Coordinates of C-alpha atoms and ligand atoms in Angstrom, one line a residue:
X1 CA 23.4 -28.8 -119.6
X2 CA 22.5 -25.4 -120.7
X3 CA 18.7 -26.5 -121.2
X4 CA 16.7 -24.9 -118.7
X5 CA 14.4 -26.1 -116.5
X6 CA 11.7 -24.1 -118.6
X7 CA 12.0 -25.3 -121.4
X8 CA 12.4 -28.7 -120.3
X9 CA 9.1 -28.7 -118.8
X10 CA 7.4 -26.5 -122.4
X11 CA 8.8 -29.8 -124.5
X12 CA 7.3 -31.8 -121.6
X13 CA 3.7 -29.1 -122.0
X14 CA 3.4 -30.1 -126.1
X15 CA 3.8 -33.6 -125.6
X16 CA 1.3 -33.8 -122.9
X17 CA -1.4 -32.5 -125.7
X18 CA -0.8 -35.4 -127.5
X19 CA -2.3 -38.5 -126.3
X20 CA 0.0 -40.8 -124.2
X21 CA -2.2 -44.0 -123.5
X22 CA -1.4 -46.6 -121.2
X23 CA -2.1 -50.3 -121.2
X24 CA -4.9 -49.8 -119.0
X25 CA -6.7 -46.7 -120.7
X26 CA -6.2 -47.3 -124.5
X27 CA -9.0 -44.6 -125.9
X28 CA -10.3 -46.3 -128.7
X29 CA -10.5 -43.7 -131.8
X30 CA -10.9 -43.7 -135.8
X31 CA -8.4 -44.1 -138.1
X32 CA -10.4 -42.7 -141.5
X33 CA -9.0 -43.4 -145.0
X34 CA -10.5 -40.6 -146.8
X35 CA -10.2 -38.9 -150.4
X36 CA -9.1 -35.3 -149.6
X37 CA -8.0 -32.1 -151.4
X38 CA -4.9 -30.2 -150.9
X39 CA -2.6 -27.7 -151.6
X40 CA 0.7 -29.8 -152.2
X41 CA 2.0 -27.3 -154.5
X42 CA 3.2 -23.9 -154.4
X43 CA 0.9 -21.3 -154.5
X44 CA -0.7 -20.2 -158.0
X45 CA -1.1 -23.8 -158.7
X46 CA -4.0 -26.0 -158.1
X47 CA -5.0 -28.4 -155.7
X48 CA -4.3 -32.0 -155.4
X49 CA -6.4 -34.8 -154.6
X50 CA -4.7 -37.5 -152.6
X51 CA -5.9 -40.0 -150.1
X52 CA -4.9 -39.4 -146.8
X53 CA -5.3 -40.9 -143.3
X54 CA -7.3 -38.4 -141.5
X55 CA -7.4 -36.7 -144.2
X56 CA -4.4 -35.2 -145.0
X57 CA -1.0 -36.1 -146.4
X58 CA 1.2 -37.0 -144.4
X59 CA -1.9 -38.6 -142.1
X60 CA -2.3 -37.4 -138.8
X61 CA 0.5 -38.1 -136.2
X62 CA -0.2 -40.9 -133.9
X63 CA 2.4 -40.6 -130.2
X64 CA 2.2 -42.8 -127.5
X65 CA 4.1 -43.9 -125.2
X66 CA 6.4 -46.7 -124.9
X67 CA 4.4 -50.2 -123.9
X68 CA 1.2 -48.5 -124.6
X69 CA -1.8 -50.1 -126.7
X70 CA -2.7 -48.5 -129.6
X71 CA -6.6 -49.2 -130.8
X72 CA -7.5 -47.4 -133.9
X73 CA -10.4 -48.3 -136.0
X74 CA -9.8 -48.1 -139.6
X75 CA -12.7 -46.7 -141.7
X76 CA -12.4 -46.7 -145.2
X77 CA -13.9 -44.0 -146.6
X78 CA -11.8 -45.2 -149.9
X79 CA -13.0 -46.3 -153.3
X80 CA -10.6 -49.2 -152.8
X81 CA -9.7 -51.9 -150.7
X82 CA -7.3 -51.3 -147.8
X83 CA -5.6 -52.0 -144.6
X84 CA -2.8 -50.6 -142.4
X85 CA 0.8 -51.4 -141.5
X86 CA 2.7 -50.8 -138.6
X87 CA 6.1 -49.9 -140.0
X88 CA 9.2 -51.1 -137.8
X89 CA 6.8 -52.2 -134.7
X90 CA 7.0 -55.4 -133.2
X91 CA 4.0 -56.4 -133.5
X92 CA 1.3 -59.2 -132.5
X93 CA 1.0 -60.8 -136.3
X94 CA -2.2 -60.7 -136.7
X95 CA -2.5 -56.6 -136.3
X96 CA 0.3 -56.5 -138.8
X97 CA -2.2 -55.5 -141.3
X98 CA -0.4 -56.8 -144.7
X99 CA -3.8 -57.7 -146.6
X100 CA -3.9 -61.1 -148.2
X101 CA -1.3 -62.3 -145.6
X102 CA -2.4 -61.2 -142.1
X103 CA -5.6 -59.8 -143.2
X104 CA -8.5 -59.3 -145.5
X105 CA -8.4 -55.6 -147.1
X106 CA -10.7 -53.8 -145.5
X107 CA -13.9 -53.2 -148.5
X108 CA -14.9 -49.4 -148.9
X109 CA -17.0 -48.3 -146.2
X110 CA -15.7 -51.2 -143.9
X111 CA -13.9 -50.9 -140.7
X112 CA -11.0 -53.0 -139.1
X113 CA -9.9 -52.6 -135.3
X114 CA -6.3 -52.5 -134.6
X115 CA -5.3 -53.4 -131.1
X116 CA -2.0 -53.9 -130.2
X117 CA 1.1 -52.9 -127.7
X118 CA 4.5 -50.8 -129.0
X119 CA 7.2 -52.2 -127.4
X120 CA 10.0 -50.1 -128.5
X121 CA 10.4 -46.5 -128.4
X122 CA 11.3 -45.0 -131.6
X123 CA 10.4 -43.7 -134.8
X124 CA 8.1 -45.6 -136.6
X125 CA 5.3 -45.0 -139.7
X126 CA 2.0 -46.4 -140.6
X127 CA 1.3 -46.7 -144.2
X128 CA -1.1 -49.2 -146.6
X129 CA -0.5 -52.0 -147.1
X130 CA -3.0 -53.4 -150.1
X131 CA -2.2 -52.2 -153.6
X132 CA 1.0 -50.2 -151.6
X133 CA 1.9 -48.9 -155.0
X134 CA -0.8 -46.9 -155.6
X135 CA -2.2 -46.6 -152.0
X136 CA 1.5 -44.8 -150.3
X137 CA 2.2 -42.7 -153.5
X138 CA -1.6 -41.1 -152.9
X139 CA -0.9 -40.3 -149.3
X140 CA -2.0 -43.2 -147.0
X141 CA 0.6 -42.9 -144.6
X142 CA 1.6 -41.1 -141.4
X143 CA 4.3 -41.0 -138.5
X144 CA 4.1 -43.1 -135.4
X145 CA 6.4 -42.0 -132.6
X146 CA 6.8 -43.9 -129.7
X147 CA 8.4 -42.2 -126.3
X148 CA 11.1 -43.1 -124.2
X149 CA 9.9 -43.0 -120.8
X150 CA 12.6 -40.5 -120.1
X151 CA 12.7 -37.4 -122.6
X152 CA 15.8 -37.0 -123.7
X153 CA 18.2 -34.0 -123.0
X154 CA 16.7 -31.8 -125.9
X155 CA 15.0 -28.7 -126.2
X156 CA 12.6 -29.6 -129.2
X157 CA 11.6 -32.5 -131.3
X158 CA 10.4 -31.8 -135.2
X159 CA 9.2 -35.2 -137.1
X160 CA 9.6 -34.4 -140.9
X161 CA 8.1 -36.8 -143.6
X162 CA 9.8 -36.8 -146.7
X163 CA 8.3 -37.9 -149.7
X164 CA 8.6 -37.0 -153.8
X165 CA 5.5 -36.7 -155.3
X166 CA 4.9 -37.6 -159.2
X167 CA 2.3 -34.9 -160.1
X168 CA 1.8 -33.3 -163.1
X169 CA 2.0 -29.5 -162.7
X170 CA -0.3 -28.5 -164.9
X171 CA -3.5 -30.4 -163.7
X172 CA -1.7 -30.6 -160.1
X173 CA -3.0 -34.2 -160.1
X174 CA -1.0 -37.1 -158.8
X175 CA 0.1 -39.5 -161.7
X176 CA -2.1 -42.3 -161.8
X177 CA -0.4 -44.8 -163.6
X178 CA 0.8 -47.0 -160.9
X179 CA 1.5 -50.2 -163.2
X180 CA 4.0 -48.5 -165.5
X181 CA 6.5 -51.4 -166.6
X182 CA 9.5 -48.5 -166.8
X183 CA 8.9 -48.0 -163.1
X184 CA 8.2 -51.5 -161.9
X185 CA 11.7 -52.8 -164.6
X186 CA 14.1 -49.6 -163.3
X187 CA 14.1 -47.8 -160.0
X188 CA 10.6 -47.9 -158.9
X189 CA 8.1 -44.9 -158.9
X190 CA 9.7 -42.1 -157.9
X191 CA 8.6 -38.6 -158.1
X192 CA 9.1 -34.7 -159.5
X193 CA 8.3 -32.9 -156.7
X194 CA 10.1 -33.6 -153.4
X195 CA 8.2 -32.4 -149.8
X196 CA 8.9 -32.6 -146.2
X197 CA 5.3 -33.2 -144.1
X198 CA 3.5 -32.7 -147.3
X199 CA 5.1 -29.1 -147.8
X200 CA 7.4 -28.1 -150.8
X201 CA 10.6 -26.2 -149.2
X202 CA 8.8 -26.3 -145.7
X203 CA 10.0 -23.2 -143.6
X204 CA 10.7 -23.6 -139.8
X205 CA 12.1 -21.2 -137.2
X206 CA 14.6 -22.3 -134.9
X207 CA 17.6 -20.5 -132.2
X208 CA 21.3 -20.6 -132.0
X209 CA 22.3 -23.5 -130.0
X210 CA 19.5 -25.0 -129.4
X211 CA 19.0 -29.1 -129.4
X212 CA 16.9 -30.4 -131.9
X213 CA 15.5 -34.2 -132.4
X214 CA 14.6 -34.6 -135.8
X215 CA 12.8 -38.3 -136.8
X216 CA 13.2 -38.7 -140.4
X217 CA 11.0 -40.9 -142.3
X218 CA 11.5 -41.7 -145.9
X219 CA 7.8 -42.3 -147.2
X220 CA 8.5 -42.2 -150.6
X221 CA 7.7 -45.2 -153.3
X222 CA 11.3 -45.9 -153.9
X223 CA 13.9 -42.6 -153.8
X224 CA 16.8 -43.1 -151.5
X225 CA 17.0 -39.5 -149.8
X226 CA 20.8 -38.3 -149.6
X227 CA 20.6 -36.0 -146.4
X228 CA 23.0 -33.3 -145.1
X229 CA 23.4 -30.5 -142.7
X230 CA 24.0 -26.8 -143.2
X231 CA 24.3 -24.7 -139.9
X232 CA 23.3 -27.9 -137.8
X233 CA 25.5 -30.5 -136.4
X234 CA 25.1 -33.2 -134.1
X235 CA 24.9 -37.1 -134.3
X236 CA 22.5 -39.8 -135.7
X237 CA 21.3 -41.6 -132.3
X238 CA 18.9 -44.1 -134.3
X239 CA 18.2 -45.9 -137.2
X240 CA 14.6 -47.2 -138.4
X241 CA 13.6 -47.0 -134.4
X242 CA 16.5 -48.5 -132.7
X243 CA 18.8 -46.7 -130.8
X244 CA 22.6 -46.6 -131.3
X245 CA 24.7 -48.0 -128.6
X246 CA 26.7 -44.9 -129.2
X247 CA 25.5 -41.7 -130.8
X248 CA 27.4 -42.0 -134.1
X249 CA 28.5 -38.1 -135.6
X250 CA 26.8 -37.4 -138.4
X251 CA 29.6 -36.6 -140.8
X252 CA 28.8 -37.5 -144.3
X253 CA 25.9 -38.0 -145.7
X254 CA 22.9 -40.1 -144.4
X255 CA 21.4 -42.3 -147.2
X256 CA 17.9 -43.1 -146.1
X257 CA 16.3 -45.5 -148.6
X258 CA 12.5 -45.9 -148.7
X259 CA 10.7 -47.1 -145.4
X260 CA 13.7 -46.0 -143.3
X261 CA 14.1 -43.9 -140.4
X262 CA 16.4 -41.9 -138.7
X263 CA 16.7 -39.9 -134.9
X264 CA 19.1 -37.0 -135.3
X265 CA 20.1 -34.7 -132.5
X266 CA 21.4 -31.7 -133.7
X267 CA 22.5 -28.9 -132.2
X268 CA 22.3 -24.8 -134.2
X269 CA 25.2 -23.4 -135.0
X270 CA 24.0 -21.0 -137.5
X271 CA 24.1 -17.9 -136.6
X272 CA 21.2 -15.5 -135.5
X273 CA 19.9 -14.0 -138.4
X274 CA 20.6 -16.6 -140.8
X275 CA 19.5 -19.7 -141.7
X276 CA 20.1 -23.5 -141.3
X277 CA 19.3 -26.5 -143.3
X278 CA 18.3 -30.1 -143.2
X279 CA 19.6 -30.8 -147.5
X280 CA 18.8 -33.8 -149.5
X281 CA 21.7 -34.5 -152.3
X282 CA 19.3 -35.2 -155.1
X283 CA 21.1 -36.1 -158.3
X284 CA 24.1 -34.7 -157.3
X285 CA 22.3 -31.3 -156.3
X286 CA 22.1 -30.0 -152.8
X287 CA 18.7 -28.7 -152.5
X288 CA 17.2 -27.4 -148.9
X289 CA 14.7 -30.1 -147.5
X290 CA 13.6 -28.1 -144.3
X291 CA 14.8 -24.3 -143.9
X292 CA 15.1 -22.6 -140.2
X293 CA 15.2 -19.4 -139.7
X294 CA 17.8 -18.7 -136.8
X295 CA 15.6 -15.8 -135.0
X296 CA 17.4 -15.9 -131.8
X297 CA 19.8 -17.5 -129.0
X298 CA 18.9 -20.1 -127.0
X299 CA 21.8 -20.2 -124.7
X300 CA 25.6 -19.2 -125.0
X301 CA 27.3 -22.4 -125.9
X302 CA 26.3 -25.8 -127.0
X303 CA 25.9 -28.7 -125.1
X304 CA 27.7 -31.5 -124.8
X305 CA 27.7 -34.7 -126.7
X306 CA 24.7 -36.5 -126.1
X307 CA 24.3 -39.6 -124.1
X308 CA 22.6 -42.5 -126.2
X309 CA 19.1 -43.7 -126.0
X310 CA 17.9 -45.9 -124.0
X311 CA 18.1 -49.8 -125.5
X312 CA 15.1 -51.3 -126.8
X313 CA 14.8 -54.9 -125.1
X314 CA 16.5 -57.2 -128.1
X315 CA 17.4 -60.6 -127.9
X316 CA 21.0 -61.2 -128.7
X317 CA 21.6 -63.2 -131.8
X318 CA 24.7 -65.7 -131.9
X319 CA 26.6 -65.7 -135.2
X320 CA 28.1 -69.4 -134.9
X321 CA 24.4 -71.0 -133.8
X322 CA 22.8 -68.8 -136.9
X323 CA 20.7 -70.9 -139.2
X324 CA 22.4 -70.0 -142.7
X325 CA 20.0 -68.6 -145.4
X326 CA 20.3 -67.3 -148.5
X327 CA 18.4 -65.2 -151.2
X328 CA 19.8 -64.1 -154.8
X329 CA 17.7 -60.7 -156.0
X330 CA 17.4 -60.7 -159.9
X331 CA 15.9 -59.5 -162.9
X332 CA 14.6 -55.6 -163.9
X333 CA 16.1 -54.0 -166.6
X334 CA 19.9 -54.9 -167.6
X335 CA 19.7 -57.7 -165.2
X336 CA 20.4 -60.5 -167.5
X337 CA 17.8 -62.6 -166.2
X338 CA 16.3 -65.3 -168.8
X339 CA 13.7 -67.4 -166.9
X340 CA 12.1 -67.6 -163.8
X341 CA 9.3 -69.4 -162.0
X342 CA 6.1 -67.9 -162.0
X343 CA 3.7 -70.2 -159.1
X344 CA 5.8 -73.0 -160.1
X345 CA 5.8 -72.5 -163.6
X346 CA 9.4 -72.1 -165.8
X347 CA 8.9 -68.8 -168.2
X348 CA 11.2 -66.6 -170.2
X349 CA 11.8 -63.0 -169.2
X350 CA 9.9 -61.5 -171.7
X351 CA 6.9 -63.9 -171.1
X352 CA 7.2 -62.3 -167.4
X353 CA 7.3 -59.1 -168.4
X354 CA 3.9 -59.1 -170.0
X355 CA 2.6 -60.4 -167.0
X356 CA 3.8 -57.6 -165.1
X357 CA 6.6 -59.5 -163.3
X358 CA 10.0 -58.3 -163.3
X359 CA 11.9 -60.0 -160.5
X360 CA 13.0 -62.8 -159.0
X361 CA 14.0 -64.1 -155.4
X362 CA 16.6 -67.7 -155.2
X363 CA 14.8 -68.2 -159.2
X364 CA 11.1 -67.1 -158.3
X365 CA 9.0 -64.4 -158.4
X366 CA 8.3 -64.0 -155.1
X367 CA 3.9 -63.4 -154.4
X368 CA 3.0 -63.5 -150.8
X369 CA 0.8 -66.5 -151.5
X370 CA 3.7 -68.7 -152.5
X371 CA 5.6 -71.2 -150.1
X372 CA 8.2 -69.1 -148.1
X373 CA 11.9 -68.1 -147.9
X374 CA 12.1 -70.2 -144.8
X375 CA 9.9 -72.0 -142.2
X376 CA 11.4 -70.9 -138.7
X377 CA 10.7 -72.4 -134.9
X378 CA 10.2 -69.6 -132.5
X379 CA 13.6 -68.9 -130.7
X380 CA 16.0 -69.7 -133.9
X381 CA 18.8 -67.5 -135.2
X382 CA 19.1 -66.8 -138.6
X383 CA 22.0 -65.6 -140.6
X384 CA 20.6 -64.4 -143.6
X385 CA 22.8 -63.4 -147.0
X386 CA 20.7 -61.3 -149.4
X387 CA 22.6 -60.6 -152.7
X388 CA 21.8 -58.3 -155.2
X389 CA 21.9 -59.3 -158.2
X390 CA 20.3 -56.2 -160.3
X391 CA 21.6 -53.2 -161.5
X392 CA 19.6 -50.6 -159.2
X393 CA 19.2 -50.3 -155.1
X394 CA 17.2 -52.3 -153.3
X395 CA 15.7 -51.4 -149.9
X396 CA 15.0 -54.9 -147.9
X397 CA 12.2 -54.3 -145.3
X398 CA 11.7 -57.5 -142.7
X399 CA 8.1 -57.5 -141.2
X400 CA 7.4 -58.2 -137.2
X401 CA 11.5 -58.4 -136.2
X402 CA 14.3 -56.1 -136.5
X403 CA 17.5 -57.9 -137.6
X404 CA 21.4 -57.0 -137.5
X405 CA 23.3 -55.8 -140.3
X406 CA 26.4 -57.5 -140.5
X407 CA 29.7 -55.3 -141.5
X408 CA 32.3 -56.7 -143.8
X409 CA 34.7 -58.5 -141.1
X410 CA 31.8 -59.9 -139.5
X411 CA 30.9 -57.6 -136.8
X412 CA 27.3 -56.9 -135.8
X413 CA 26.0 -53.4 -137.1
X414 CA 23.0 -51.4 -135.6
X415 CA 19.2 -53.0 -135.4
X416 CA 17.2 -52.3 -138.6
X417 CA 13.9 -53.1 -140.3
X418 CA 15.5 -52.3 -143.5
X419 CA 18.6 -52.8 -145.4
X420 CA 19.7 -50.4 -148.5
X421 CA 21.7 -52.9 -151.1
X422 CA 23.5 -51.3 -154.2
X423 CA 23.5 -53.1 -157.2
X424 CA 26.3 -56.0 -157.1
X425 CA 26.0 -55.8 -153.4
X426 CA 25.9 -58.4 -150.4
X427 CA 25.1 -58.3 -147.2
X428 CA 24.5 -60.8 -144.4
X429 CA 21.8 -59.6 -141.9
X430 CA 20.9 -61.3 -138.6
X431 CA 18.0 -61.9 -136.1
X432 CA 16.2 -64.2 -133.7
X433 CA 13.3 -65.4 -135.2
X434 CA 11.7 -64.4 -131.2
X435 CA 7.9 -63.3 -133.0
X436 CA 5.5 -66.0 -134.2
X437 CA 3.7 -65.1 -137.5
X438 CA 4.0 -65.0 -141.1
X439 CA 5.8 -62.0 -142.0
X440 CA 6.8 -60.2 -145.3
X441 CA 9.8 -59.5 -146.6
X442 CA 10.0 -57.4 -149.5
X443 CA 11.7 -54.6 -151.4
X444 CA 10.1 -51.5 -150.0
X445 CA 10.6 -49.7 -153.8
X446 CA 7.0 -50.6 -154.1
X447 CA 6.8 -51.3 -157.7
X448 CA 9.2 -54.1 -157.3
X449 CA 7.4 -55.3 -154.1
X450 CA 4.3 -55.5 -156.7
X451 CA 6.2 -57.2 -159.7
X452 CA 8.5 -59.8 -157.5
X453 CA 10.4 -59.0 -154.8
X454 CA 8.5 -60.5 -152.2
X455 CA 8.7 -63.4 -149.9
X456 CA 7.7 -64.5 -146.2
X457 CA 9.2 -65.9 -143.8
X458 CA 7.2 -68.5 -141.5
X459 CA 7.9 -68.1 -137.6
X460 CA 5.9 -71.1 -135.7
Ligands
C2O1 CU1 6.5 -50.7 -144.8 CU2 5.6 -54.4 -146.1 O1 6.0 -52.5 -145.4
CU2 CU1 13.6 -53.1 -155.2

């Protein structure tokens, strides 16, 4: 509409310096896990060493474009074990790099090529995936942004990473105890000190009326970012990669729990001069997540409401054929669980507590190595119920397939790769079982995943 030609073809300029790979041409490059030093905190206090892909926390962006083959050669500059997931991507399952499951973890100063195709556009991450726990809260993770073929109708794009840090300001070192039973019994790690792209109160400029895409990745161990809007307005047109079939307002707030994602387009109505905010709601206080600057016009009106994304290509799933499954969540702190199985074996909760294990899936605490939540045949549809039976959130992340959440009467909700669940909550989600592998599905609070919540399910 009011977007110029120019500054169609400048969004067009900064994407073209990023590498767009085909099929054909996949350039073949390192991925290096590496210890690194930073300034996380404000200035006047000290650095921080994290772990970083590339070096640097968040790790370094990887953009392709849509049906392109990604090759990356992890090198593991680490002093631990390690591998790399491909958050939200439908994957080829052996690439799917979930160590012990898909993989070996990759031995400091080993390498491990990844080779594989993205077949939706989107917004997707790439984070650890051996000892996640420790491994995401040091830094191992980074965006991955796939392109529509088409830009959309928007002046800009800005990918912000959000993440809360746990680090103690007085050494400025991350918290290393990644095994504390508080953390792994309650609501997971989470952290004092919350960033955006590994920035605390990251500063951006932007102009009246312009259209912004913002991708929004929750990174963090396990805190459910609250977001609002201040002097921006516009409509959520994704969710954890998938496009809506119709660009929903964005009204109240956004909850993004850990893992997820979110495409806003937003357009600035601040006015010159002042300021505008991307907020997160954190314990009941609004507190700026991104700042702009509003340093000029960009046109004299706004535009108009957007037209959605293109689809992703998704098998439909039908309800009444849907296999029925079911899995109860249970245990953590005021959870009133008394016993559980442990490979096979009946204990008592506090026998499982000094082992480190806190929950339970259907009566087990779920280990990838231990039979699966279901064996599957290529092509079936599954109706799955996931109850949660705990007193905190959970946020359900599905390996290799996105599934449907289903709403209260029964109607199919937007494509996810992860499902946010209150405590005392239900919810039925739905997919065709279309990708052959063995893929995880786990609570993406990370210290549960490691004292659990964590089962597979078996696609042959
Ligand atoms: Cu984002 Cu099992 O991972
Ligand atoms: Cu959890």
């Amino acid at each position: 509409m009011h977007m110029t030609r120019r500054s169609l073809m400048a969004g067009l300029a900064a994407s073209a310096t990023l590498p767009a790979l085909s099929a054909r041409a996949a350039a073949q490059s390192n991925l290096r896990a590496q210890v690194a030093e930073m300034q996380l905190l404000p200035e006047g206090y000290g650095r921080t060493k994290i772990w970083g892909f590339g070096g640097t926390m968040p790790g370094s962006e990887i953009r392709v474009a849509q049906g392109a083959r990604v090759r990356r050669t992890l090198v593991n500059e680490l002093p631990q074990s390690t591998s790399v997931h491909w958050h939200g991507i439908r994957i080829d399952n052996a690439m799917d790099g979930v160590s012990g499951v898909t993989q070996t973890a990759v031995a400091p100063s080993d390498k491990f090529d990844y080779d594989f195709i993205v077949p939706d556009a989107g917004t997707y991450w790439y984070h650890a995936h051996n000892r996640a726990v420790e491994q995401v809260a040091r830094g191992l993770y980074g965006a991955l942004i796939v392109e529509e073929p088409t830009p959309p109708d928007i002046d800009r794009e800005e990918v912000l990473v959000l993440d809360d840090w746990r680090i103690d300001p007085a050494t400025a070192q991350i918290d290393d105890d990644f095994s504390s039973p508080h953390d792994r019994s309650h609501a997971g790690r989470t952290g004092n000190f919350i960033a955006t792209n590994g920035i605390y109160g990251l500063t951006k400029t932007a102009r009246r009326n312009e259209r912004l895409r913002l991708r929004l990745i929750n990174a963090s161990n396990a805190r459910i970012f609250e977001m609002q809007l201040a002097g921006l307005e516009g409509w959520i047109v994704a969710l954890d990669g998938m496009p809506l079939a119709t660009p929903q307002r964005f009204g109240e707030n956004l909850r993004l729990g850990p893992a997820q994602r979110a495409d806003l387009f937003v357009d600035v109505t601040a006015d010159e001069g002042g300021t505008a905010q991307v907020q997160a709601v954190l314990d009941g206080r609004v507190t700026p997540q991104v700042t702009f600057d509003i340093t000029g016009s960009a046109s004299t009106a706004r535009r108009t409401e957007p037209a959605p994304l293109p689809n992703n290509d998704h098998a439909m799933v039908s309800l009444s054929d849907a296999t029925p499954l079911k899995l109860i969540m249970e245990g953590g702190a005021m959870g009133g669980l008394r016993s559980a199985t442990l490979g096979g074996e009946r204990m008592d909760f506090r026998t499982l507590v000094n082992e480190g294990q806190m929950w339970a899936f259907n009566g087990a605490i779920g280990r990838a190595e231990d039979p699966p939540l279901a064996r599957l045949s290529r092509g079936d549809h599954v109706r799955l119920s996931v109850r949660n039976d705990t007193a905190f959130p959970h946020a359900m992340h599905l390996h290799g397939m996105h599934f449907h959440e289903i709403d209260a009467d029964g109607a199919m909700g937007p494509l996810r790769d992860t499902t946010l669940l209150f405590a005392d909550q239900t919810r039925e989600i739905a997919f065709v079982a279309d990708n052959p592998g063995n893929w995880l599905l786990h609570c993406h609070m990370l210290s549960h995943a490691a004292s659990g919540m964590m089962t597979r399910i078996e696609v042959t």
